[in-house]
PDB file of C-alpha atoms and ligand atoms in Angstrom:
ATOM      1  CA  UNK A   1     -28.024 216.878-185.821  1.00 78.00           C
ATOM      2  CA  UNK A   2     -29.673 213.662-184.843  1.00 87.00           C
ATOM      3  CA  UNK A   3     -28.600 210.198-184.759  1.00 92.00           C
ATOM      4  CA  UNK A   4     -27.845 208.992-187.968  1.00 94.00           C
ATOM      5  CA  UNK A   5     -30.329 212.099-189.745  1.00 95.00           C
ATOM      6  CA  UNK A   6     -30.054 211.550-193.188  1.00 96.00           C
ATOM      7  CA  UNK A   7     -31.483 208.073-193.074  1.00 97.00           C
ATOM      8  CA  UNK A   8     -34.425 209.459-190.521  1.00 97.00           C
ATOM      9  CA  UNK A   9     -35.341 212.212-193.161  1.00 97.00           C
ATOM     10  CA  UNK A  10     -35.103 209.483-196.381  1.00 97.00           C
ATOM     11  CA  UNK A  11     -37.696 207.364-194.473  1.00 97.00           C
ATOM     12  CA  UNK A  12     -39.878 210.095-193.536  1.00 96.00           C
ATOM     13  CA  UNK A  13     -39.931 211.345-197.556  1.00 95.00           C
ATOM     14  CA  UNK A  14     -40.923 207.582-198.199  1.00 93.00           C
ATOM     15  CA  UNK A  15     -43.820 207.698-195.297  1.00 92.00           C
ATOM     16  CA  UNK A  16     -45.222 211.224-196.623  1.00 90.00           C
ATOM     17  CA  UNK A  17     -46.223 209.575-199.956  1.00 86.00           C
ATOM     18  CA  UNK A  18     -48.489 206.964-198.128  1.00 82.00           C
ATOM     19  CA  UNK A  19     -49.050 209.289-195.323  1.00 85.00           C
ATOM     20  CA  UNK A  20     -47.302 207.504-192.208  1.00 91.00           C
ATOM     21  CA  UNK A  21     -45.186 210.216-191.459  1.00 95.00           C
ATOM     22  CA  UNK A  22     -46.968 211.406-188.153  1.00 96.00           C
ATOM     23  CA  UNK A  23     -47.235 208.138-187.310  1.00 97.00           C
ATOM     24  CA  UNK A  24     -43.548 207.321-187.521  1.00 97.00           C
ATOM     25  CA  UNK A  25     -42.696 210.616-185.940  1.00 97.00           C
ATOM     26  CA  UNK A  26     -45.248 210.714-182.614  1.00 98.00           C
ATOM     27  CA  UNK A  27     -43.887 206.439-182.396  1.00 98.00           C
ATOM     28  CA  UNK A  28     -40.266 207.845-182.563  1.00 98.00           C
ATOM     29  CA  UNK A  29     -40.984 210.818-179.692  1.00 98.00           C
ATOM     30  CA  UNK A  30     -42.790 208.410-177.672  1.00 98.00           C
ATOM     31  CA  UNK A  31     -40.218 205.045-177.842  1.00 98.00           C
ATOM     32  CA  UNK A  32     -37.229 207.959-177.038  1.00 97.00           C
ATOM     33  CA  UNK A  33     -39.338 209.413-173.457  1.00 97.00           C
ATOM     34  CA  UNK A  34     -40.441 205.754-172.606  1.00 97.00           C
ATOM     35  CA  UNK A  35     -37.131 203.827-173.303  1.00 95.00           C
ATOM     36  CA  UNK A  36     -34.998 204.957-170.151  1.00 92.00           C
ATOM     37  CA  UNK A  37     -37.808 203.759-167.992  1.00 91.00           C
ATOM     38  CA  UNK A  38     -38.501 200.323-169.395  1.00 92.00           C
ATOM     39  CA  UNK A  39     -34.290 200.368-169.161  1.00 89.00           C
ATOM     40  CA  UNK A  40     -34.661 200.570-166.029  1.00 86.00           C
ATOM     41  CA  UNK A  41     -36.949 197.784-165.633  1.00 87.00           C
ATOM     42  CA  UNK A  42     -34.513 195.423-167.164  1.00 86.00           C
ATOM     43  CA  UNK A  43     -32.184 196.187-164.730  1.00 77.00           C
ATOM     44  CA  UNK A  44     -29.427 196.104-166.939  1.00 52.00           C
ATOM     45  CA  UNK A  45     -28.660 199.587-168.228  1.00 43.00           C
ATOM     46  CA  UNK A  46     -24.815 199.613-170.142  1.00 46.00           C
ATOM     47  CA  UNK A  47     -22.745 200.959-172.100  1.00 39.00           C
ATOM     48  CA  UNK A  48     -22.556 197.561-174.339  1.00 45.00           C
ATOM     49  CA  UNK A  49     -26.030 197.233-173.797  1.00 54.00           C
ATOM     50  CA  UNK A  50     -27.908 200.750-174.245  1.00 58.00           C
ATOM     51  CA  UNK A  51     -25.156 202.992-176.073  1.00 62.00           C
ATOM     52  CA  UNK A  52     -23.222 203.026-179.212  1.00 69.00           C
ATOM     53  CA  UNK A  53     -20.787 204.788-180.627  1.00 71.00           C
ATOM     54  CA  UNK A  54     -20.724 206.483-183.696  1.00 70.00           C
ATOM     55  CA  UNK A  55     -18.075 208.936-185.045  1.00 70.00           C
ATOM     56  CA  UNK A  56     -16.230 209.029-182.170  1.00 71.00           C
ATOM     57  CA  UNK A  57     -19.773 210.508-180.392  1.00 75.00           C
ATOM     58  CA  UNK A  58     -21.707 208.728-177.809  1.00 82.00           C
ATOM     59  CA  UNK A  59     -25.450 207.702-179.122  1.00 89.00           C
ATOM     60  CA  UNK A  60     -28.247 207.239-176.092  1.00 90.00           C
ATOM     61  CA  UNK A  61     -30.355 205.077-175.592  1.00 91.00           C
ATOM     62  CA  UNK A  62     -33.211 207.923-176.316  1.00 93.00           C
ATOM     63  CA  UNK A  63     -31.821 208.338-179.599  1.00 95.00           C
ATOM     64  CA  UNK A  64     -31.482 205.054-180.903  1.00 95.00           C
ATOM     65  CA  UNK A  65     -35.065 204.382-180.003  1.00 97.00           C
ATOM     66  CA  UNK A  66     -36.076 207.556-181.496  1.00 98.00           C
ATOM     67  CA  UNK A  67     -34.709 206.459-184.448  1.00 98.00           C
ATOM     68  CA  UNK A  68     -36.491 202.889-184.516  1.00 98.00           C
ATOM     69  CA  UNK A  69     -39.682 204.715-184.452  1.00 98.00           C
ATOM     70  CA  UNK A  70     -39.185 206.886-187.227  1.00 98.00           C
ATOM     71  CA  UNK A  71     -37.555 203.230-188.904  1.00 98.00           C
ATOM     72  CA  UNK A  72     -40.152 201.137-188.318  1.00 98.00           C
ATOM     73  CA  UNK A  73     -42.858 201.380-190.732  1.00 96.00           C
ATOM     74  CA  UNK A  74     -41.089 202.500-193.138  1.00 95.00           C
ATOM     75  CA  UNK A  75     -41.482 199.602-195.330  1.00 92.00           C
ATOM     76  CA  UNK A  76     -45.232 199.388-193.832  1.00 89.00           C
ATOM     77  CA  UNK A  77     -46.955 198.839-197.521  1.00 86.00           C
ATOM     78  CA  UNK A  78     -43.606 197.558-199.063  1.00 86.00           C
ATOM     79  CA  UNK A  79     -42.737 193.954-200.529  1.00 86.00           C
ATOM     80  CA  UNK A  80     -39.679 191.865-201.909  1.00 90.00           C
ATOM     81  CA  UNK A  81     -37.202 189.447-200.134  1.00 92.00           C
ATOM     82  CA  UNK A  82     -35.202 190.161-196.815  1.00 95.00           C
ATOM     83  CA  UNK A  83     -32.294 188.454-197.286  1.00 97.00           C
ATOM     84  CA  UNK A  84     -30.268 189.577-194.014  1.00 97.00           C
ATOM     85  CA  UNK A  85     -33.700 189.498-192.133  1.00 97.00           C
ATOM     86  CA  UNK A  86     -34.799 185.845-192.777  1.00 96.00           C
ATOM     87  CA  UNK A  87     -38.764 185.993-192.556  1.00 94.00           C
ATOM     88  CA  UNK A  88     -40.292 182.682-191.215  1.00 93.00           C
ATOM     89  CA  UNK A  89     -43.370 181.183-192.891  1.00 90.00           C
ATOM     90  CA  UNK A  90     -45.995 182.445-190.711  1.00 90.00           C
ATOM     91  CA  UNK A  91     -44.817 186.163-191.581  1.00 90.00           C
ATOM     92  CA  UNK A  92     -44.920 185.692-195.872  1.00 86.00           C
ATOM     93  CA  UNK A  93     -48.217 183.891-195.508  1.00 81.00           C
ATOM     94  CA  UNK A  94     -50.017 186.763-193.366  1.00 67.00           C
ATOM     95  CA  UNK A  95     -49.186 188.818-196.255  1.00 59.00           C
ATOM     96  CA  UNK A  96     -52.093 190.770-195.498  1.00 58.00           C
ATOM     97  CA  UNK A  97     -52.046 191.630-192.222  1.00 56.00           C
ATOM     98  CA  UNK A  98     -48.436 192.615-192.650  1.00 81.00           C
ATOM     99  CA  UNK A  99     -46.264 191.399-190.381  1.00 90.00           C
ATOM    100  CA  UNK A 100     -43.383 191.078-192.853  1.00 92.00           C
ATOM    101  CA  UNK A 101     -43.228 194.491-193.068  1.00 94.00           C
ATOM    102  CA  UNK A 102     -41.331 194.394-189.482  1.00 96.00           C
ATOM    103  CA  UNK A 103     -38.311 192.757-191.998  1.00 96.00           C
ATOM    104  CA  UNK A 104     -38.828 194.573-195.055  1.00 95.00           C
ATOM    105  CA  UNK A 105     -37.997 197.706-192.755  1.00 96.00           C
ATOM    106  CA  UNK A 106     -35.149 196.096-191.492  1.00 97.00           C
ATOM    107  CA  UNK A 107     -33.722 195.176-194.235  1.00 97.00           C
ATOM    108  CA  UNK A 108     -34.390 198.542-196.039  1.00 97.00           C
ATOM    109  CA  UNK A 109     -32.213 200.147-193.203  1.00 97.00           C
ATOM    110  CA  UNK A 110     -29.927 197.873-193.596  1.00 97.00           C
ATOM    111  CA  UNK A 111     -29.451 198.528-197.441  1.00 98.00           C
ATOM    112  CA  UNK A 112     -29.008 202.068-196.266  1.00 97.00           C
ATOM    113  CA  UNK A 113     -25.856 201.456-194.509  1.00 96.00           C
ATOM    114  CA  UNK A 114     -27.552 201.166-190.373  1.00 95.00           C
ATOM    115  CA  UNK A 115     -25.448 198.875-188.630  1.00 93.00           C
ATOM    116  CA  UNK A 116     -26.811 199.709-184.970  1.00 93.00           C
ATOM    117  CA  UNK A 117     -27.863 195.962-184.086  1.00 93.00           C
ATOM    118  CA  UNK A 118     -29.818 197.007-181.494  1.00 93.00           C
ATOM    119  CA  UNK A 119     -32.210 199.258-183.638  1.00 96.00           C
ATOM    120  CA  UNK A 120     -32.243 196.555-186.368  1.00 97.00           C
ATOM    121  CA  UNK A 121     -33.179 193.954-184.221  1.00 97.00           C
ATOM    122  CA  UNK A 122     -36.286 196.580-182.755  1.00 97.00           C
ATOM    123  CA  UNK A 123     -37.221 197.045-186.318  1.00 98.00           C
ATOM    124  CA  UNK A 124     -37.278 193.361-187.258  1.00 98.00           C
ATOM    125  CA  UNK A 125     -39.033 192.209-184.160  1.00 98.00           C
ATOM    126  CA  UNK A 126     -41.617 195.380-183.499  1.00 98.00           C
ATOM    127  CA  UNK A 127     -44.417 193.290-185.380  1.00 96.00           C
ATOM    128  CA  UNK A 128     -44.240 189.818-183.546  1.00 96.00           C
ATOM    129  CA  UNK A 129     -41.928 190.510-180.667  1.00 98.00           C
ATOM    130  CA  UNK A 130     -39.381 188.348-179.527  1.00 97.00           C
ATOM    131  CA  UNK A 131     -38.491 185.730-176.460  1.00 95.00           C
ATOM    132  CA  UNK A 132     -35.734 187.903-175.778  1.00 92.00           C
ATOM    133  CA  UNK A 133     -36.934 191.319-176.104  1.00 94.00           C
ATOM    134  CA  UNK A 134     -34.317 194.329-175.836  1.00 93.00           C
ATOM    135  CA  UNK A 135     -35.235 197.863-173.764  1.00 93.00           C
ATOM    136  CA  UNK A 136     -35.373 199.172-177.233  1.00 95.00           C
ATOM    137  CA  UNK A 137     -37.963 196.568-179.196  1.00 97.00           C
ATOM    138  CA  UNK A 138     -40.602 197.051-175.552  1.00 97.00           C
ATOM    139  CA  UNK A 139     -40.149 200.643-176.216  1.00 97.00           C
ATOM    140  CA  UNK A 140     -41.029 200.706-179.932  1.00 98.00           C
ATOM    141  CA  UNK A 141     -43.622 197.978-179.253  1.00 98.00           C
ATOM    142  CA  UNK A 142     -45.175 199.860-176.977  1.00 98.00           C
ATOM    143  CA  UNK A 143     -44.453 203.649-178.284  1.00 98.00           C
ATOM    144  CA  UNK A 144     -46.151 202.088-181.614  1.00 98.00           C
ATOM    145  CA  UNK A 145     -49.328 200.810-179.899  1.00 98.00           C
ATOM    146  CA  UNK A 146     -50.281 203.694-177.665  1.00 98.00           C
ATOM    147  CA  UNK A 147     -48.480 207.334-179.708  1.00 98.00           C
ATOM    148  CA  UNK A 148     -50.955 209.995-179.611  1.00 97.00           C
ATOM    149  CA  UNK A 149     -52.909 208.782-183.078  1.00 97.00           C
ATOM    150  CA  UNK A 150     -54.376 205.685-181.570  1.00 97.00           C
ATOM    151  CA  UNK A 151     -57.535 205.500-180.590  1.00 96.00           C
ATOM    152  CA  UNK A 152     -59.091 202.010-179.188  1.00 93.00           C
ATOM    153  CA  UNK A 153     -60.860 200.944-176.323  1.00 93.00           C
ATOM    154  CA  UNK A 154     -59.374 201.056-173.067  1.00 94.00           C
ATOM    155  CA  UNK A 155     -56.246 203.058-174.529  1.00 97.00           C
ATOM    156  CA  UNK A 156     -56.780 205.698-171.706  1.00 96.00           C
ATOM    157  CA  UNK A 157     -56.600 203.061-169.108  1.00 97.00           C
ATOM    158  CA  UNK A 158     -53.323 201.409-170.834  1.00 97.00           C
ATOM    159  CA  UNK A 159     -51.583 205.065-170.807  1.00 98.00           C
ATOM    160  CA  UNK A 160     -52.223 205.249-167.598  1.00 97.00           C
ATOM    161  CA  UNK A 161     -50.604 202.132-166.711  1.00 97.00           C
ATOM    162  CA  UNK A 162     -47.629 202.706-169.141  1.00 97.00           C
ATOM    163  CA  UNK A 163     -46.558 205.675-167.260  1.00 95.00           C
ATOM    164  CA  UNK A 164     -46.154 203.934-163.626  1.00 93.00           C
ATOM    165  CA  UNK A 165     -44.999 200.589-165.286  1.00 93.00           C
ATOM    166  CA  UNK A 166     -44.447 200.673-168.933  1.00 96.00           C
ATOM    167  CA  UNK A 167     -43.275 196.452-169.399  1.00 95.00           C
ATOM    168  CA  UNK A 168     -46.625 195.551-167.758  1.00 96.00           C
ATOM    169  CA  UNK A 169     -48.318 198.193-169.929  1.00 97.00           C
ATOM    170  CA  UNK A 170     -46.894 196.278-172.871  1.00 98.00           C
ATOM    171  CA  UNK A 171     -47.559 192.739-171.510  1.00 98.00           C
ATOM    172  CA  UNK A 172     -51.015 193.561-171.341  1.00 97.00           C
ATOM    173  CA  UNK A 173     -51.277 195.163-174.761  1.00 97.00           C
ATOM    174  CA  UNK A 174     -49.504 192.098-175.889  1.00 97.00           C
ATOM    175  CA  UNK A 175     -52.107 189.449-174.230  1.00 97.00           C
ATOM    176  CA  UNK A 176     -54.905 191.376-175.797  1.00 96.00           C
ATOM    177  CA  UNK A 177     -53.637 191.418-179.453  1.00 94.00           C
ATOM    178  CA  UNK A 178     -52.864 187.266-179.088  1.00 96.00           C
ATOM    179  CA  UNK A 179     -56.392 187.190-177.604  1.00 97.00           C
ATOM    180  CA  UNK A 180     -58.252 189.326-180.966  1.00 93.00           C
ATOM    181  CA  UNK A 181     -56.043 187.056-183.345  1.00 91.00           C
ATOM    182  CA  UNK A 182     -56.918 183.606-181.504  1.00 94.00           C
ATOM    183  CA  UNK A 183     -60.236 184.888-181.125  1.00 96.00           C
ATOM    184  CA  UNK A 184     -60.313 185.035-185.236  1.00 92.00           C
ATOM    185  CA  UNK A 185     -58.742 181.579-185.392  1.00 91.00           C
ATOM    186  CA  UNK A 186     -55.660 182.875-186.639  1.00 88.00           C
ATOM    187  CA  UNK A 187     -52.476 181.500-185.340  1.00 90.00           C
ATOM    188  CA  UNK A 188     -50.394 183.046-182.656  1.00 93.00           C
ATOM    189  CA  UNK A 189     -47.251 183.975-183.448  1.00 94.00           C
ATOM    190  CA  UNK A 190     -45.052 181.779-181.175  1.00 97.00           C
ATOM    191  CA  UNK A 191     -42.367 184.912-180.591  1.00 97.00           C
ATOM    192  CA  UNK A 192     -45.770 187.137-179.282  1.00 97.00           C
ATOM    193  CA  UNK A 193     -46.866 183.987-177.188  1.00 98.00           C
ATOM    194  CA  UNK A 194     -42.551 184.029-175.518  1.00 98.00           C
ATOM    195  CA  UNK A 195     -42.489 187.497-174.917  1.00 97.00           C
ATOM    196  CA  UNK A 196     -45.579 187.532-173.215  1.00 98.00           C
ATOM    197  CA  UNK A 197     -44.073 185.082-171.032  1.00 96.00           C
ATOM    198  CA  UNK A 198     -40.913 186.914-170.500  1.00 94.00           C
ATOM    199  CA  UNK A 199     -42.279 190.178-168.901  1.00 94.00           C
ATOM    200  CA  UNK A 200     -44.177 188.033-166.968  1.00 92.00           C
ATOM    201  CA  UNK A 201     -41.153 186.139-165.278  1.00 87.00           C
ATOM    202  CA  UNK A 202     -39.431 190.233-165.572  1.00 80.00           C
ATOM    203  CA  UNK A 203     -42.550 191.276-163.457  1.00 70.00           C
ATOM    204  CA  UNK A 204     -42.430 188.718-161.260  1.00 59.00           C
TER     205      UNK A 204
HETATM  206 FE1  LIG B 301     -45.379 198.145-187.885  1.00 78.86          FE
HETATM  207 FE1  LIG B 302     -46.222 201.359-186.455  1.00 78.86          FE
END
């Protein structure tokens, strides 16, 4: 039985109609092997931090991010309001690029009785990060851009990177995505632009 199952398999049925499922599933084995790691690069592995408990049991770290990747796009081609995931304006307007869908997923946990705060708050923020990014949102951030399915150039070279040092991996996948979307004179997100700044000062 995994952490909190019946909710993993609803989302997957949803995912299957509109074909995310593998997707969801290679993010959610990939964020579980790569969040211990990036754990460890925070320096601040905890029980408060890292582990929850639920039924009496204790829940890893590996599990909770396994379950944020099978979470996260599970609203991926949704719509409607967020109301205990406030969406700012830059997320409605970019409608169609979809970053709302980072709430929407959130808040359709939510509705579904989750109350891990920690895999929430990787849910809400796995679209436009955050200035104060968790063990579990780098994982899922980073699980979600490089799971077996991708395919863009210099992916190989980013894997590679990812396994020695997973936060700079993500930094760098981060800088390029704010690059492509100033590049199109779209505006940065301001969360992407702090947490690009954060694993910087983690780095250094
Ligand atoms: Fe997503
Ligand atoms: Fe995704």
């Amino acid at each position: 039985m995994r952490y909190q199952q019946n909710l993993a398999e609803a989302a997957l049925r949803l995912a299957e109609k509109s074909d995310r499922a593998g997707h969801l599933q290679r993010t959610a084995e990939l964020a579980a092997k790569l969040v211990d790691s990036i754990a460890a690069e925070f320096g601040r592995v905890g029980l408060s931090q890292d582990e929850v408990l639920e039924d009496g049991q204790l829940v890893t770290l590996d599990e909770r991010a396994w379950l944020a990747g099978i979470l996260h796009d599970v609203e991926r081609y949704g719509s409607g309001e967020t109301p205990n995931f406030p969406a700012d304006e830059l997320e409605k307007r970019h409608q169609s690029s979809r970053l709302l869908h980072a709430a929407l997923g959130a808040q359709w946990s939510w509705d579904r009785g989750l109350r891990d705060g920690g895999v929430l708050f990787a849910i809400r923020y796995h679209t436009i990060g955050h200035s104060e990014p968790t063990p579990l949102l780098c994982a899922l951030m980073l699980a979600d851009a490089t799971e077996p399915g991708r395919a863009f150039p210099g992916l190989s070279r980013l894997r590679a990177l990812m396994r020695k040092e997973p936060l700079a991996a993500l930094k760098e996948r981060l800088t390029s995505t704010t690059n492509f979307v100033k590049s199109k004179g779209w505006r940065v997100h301001p969360n992407a632009l702090a947490q690009i700044e954060f694993l910087g000062q983690l780095a250094g």
